[in-house]
Short mmCIF file of C-alpha atoms and ligand atoms in Angstrom, two decimals:
data_model
loop_
_atom_site.label_atom_id
_atom_site.label_comp_id
_atom_site.label_asym_id
_atom_site.label_seq_id
_atom_site.Cartn_x
_atom_site.Cartn_y
_atom_site.Cartn_z
CA VAL F 220 8.80 -55.71 -67.04
CA ILE F 221 9.80 -53.89 -63.72
CA THR F 222 8.56 -55.61 -60.77
CA SER F 223 7.29 -52.65 -58.80
CA PRO F 224 5.89 -53.42 -55.46
CA ALA F 225 1.96 -53.48 -55.53
CA ALA F 226 0.23 -50.56 -54.04
CA PRO F 227 -0.96 -51.12 -50.47
CA ALA F 228 -4.56 -51.15 -49.89
CA ARG F 229 -5.83 -48.07 -48.00
CA ARG F 230 -6.53 -47.91 -44.43
CA GLY F 231 -4.55 -51.27 -43.87
CA ARG F 232 -7.45 -53.33 -45.29
CA ARG F 233 -6.37 -56.19 -47.69
CA CYS F 234 -7.69 -55.47 -51.22
CA GLU F 235 -7.21 -58.27 -53.71
CA THR F 236 -7.09 -55.69 -56.81
CA CYS F 237 -4.68 -53.21 -54.88
CA ALA F 238 -2.30 -56.11 -54.27
CA LEU F 239 -1.90 -57.09 -57.95
CA PRO F 240 1.27 -56.28 -60.00
CA ALA F 241 0.87 -52.65 -61.33
CA GLU F 242 0.57 -53.72 -64.87
CA VAL F 243 -2.31 -56.32 -64.23
CA ARG F 244 -3.93 -53.69 -62.03
CA THR F 245 -3.97 -51.05 -64.66
CA GLN F 246 -5.53 -53.53 -67.12
CA ILE F 247 -8.19 -54.21 -64.75
CA GLU F 248 -9.01 -50.89 -63.65
CA THR F 249 -9.25 -49.89 -67.53
CA GLN F 250 -11.73 -52.64 -68.06
CA LEU F 251 -13.70 -51.45 -65.09
CA ALA F 252 -13.59 -48.28 -66.44
CA GLU F 253 -14.80 -49.39 -69.93
CA GLY F 254 -17.75 -51.15 -68.19
CA TRP F 255 -16.82 -54.72 -68.26
CA SER F 256 -18.88 -56.36 -65.73
CA TYR F 257 -17.38 -57.68 -62.40
CA SER F 258 -18.15 -61.21 -63.37
CA ARG F 259 -16.61 -60.89 -66.88
CA ILE F 260 -13.40 -59.62 -65.23
CA ALA F 261 -13.56 -62.20 -62.35
CA ARG F 262 -13.36 -64.94 -65.00
CA ILE F 263 -9.83 -63.79 -66.23
CA PRO F 264 -7.38 -66.14 -64.69
CA GLY F 265 -5.55 -64.46 -61.95
CA ALA F 266 -8.21 -61.73 -61.59
CA PRO F 267 -9.63 -60.89 -58.19
CA SER F 268 -13.24 -62.31 -57.21
CA ARG F 269 -16.28 -60.22 -58.19
CA ASP F 270 -16.69 -59.15 -54.45
CA GLY F 271 -12.92 -58.05 -54.41
CA LEU F 272 -13.35 -56.07 -57.75
CA ARG F 273 -16.55 -54.51 -56.40
CA ARG F 274 -14.94 -53.35 -53.19
CA HIS F 275 -11.96 -51.90 -55.05
CA VAL F 276 -14.45 -49.67 -57.06
CA GLU F 277 -16.80 -48.82 -54.33
CA SER F 278 -13.87 -48.08 -51.83
CA GLY F 279 -12.47 -45.56 -54.54
CA HIS F 280 -9.12 -47.06 -54.80
CA LEU F 281 -8.94 -46.22 -58.68
CA ALA F 282 -7.03 -43.49 -60.31
CA PRO F 283 -9.39 -40.48 -60.25
CA GLU F 284 -10.15 -40.38 -64.05
CA LEU F 285 -10.83 -44.17 -63.98
CA GLN F 286 -12.59 -44.15 -60.70
CA ARG F 287 -15.37 -41.80 -62.14
CA ALA F 288 -15.61 -43.92 -65.32
CA ALA F 289 -16.10 -46.88 -63.30
CA GLU F 290 -18.81 -45.51 -60.89
CA ARG F 291 -20.71 -44.46 -63.97
CA ALA F 292 -20.30 -47.85 -65.69
CA HIS F 293 -21.36 -49.83 -62.73
CA GLY F 294 -24.22 -47.37 -61.73
CA LEU F 295 -23.21 -46.84 -58.28
CA ASP F 296 -25.03 -43.49 -58.34
CA ARG F 297 -28.58 -44.63 -56.98
CA VAL F 298 -30.18 -41.81 -58.84
CA SER F 299 -28.81 -42.52 -62.14
CA LEU F 300 -29.64 -46.23 -61.66
CA ALA F 301 -33.17 -45.56 -60.57
CA GLY F 302 -33.54 -43.28 -63.58
CA ARG F 303 -32.66 -46.01 -65.92
CA PHE F 304 -35.00 -48.48 -64.40
CA ALA F 305 -37.78 -45.83 -64.46
CA ASP F 306 -37.00 -45.37 -68.08
CA ALA F 307 -37.05 -48.96 -68.94
CA ALA F 308 -40.38 -49.54 -67.20
CA ARG F 309 -41.81 -46.50 -69.28
CA ARG F 310 -40.51 -47.87 -72.47
CA ALA F 311 -41.79 -51.30 -71.67
CA ARG F 312 -45.06 -49.90 -70.85
CA GLU F 313 -45.27 -47.96 -74.29
CA VAL F 314 -44.35 -51.25 -75.93
CA SER F 315 -47.40 -53.04 -74.07
CA LEU F 316 -49.91 -50.27 -75.24
CA GLN F 317 -48.57 -50.54 -78.73
CA ALA F 318 -48.75 -54.48 -78.73
CA ALA F 319 -52.18 -54.53 -77.14
CA GLU F 320 -53.46 -52.08 -80.08
CA GLU F 321 -51.76 -54.50 -82.57
CA GLY F 322 -53.42 -57.55 -80.78
CA ASP F 323 -50.01 -59.04 -80.15
CA GLY F 324 -51.00 -60.92 -76.96
CA PRO F 325 -47.28 -62.74 -76.41
CA LEU F 326 -45.66 -59.33 -76.80
CA VAL F 327 -48.07 -57.68 -74.28
CA LEU F 328 -47.28 -60.38 -71.68
CA ARG F 329 -43.50 -60.02 -72.17
CA ALA F 330 -43.71 -56.22 -72.13
CA ILE F 331 -45.79 -56.39 -68.85
CA ASP F 332 -42.96 -58.89 -67.54
CA THR F 333 -40.23 -56.36 -68.32
CA GLU F 334 -42.20 -53.51 -66.77
CA THR F 335 -42.90 -55.40 -63.69
CA ARG F 336 -39.24 -56.48 -63.24
CA THR F 337 -37.92 -53.04 -63.68
CA LEU F 338 -40.71 -51.63 -61.19
CA GLY F 339 -39.42 -54.43 -58.90
CA MET F 340 -35.62 -53.10 -59.12
CA LEU F 341 -36.70 -49.75 -58.22
CA ALA F 342 -38.35 -51.28 -55.10
CA THR F 343 -35.21 -53.06 -54.29
CA LEU F 344 -33.60 -49.69 -54.40
CA GLY F 345 -35.77 -48.46 -51.65
CA ILE F 346 -36.97 -45.63 -53.76
CA GLU F 347 -39.76 -43.68 -52.15
CA ARG F 348 -43.13 -44.13 -54.27
CA GLU F 349 -46.75 -43.68 -53.50
CA HIS F 350 -47.28 -47.49 -53.88
CA ASP F 351 -44.05 -48.55 -52.29
CA ALA F 352 -45.66 -51.37 -50.29
CA ASP F 353 -47.17 -52.64 -53.60
CA LEU F 354 -43.87 -52.37 -55.31
CA ALA F 355 -42.12 -54.52 -52.46
CA VAL F 356 -44.60 -57.28 -52.84
CA THR F 357 -44.08 -57.07 -56.62
CA ALA F 358 -40.40 -57.26 -56.15
CA ARG F 359 -40.84 -60.37 -53.89
CA ASP F 360 -42.93 -62.15 -56.47
CA VAL F 361 -40.77 -61.08 -59.46
CA SER F 362 -37.67 -62.26 -57.55
CA HIS F 363 -39.29 -65.65 -56.87
CA ALA F 364 -40.08 -65.97 -60.57
CA ALA F 365 -36.62 -64.90 -61.50
CA ILE F 366 -35.17 -67.47 -59.22
CA LEU F 367 -37.29 -70.23 -60.66
CA ALA F 368 -36.45 -69.03 -64.30
CA ALA F 369 -32.76 -68.81 -63.74
CA GLN F 370 -32.73 -72.54 -62.27
CA GLN F 371 -34.21 -73.59 -65.70
CA SER F 372 -31.99 -71.46 -67.94
CA PRO F 373 -28.04 -70.89 -67.26
CA GLU F 374 -28.07 -68.22 -69.67
CA LEU F 375 -30.77 -66.38 -67.75
CA ALA F 376 -29.03 -66.94 -64.46
CA GLU F 377 -25.94 -65.25 -65.86
CA GLN F 378 -27.77 -62.30 -67.25
CA ILE F 379 -29.63 -61.73 -63.86
CA ALA F 380 -26.32 -62.04 -61.92
CA VAL F 381 -24.86 -59.44 -64.10
CA GLU F 382 -27.64 -56.98 -63.42
CA LEU F 383 -27.48 -57.94 -59.75
CA ASP F 384 -23.86 -56.99 -59.80
CA ARG F 385 -24.78 -53.68 -61.64
CA ALA F 386 -27.18 -52.99 -59.05
CA GLY F 387 -24.70 -53.36 -56.21
CA ARG F 388 -25.88 -56.71 -54.96
CA SER F 389 -22.79 -59.12 -55.90
CA ASP F 390 -23.70 -61.18 -52.85
CA LEU F 391 -27.07 -62.13 -54.71
CA ALA F 392 -25.15 -62.38 -57.80
CA GLU F 393 -22.95 -65.00 -56.14
CA GLN F 394 -26.10 -67.04 -55.02
CA VAL F 395 -27.56 -66.95 -58.54
CA LEU F 396 -24.46 -68.15 -60.18
CA GLU F 397 -23.95 -70.82 -57.75
CA GLN F 398 -27.22 -72.05 -58.55
CA PHE F 399 -26.38 -71.72 -62.34
CA GLN F 400 -23.16 -73.77 -61.80
CA GLU F 401 -24.98 -76.50 -59.95
CA THR F 402 -27.46 -76.63 -62.83
CA LYS F 403 -24.73 -76.89 -65.29
CA ALA F 404 -22.88 -79.60 -63.33
CA VAL F 405 -25.92 -81.47 -62.94
CA SER F 406 -26.74 -81.19 -66.80
CA ALA F 407 -23.26 -81.94 -67.84
ZN1 ZN A 120 -8.32 -51.77 -54.03
#
């Protein structure tokens, strides 16, 4: 292995990922381009933190072909992100209608819950809508419900953290994961 000096972070700012040995950095950038979550990569021993990885991608430090793939995978494009949420909400609505026709009450409730969550995510993106105010209230209530649920289910907490990471809110993901780790520590 050739010990080449690590590439410096741009504009003199320290970047954990840029500071890695070239071989490790390339491996991590490939994983980012393949759509591995920041959380998943951050769990690898010696890997940068989730925030560090996110900054590396959002600051455009990757090689051009990997940069584009990583941005697509991590949904940095707000329009594509909003489109995915809107699509998920529409599909949940369809499931809800179908379940109601079939008299499946529990499925109706789950579909409504999913639809509400996706609409809430649209609201947190600041998407302009006729019922923007209603969505903001919904987002607050859904967020509260999600936090309560995450406190009771480590698995759910991790899923929420991954989605928050994808939505560019790794700061919130960090908080959810901290709660998850506390829960795990207490129950262990
Ligand atoms: Zn970097």
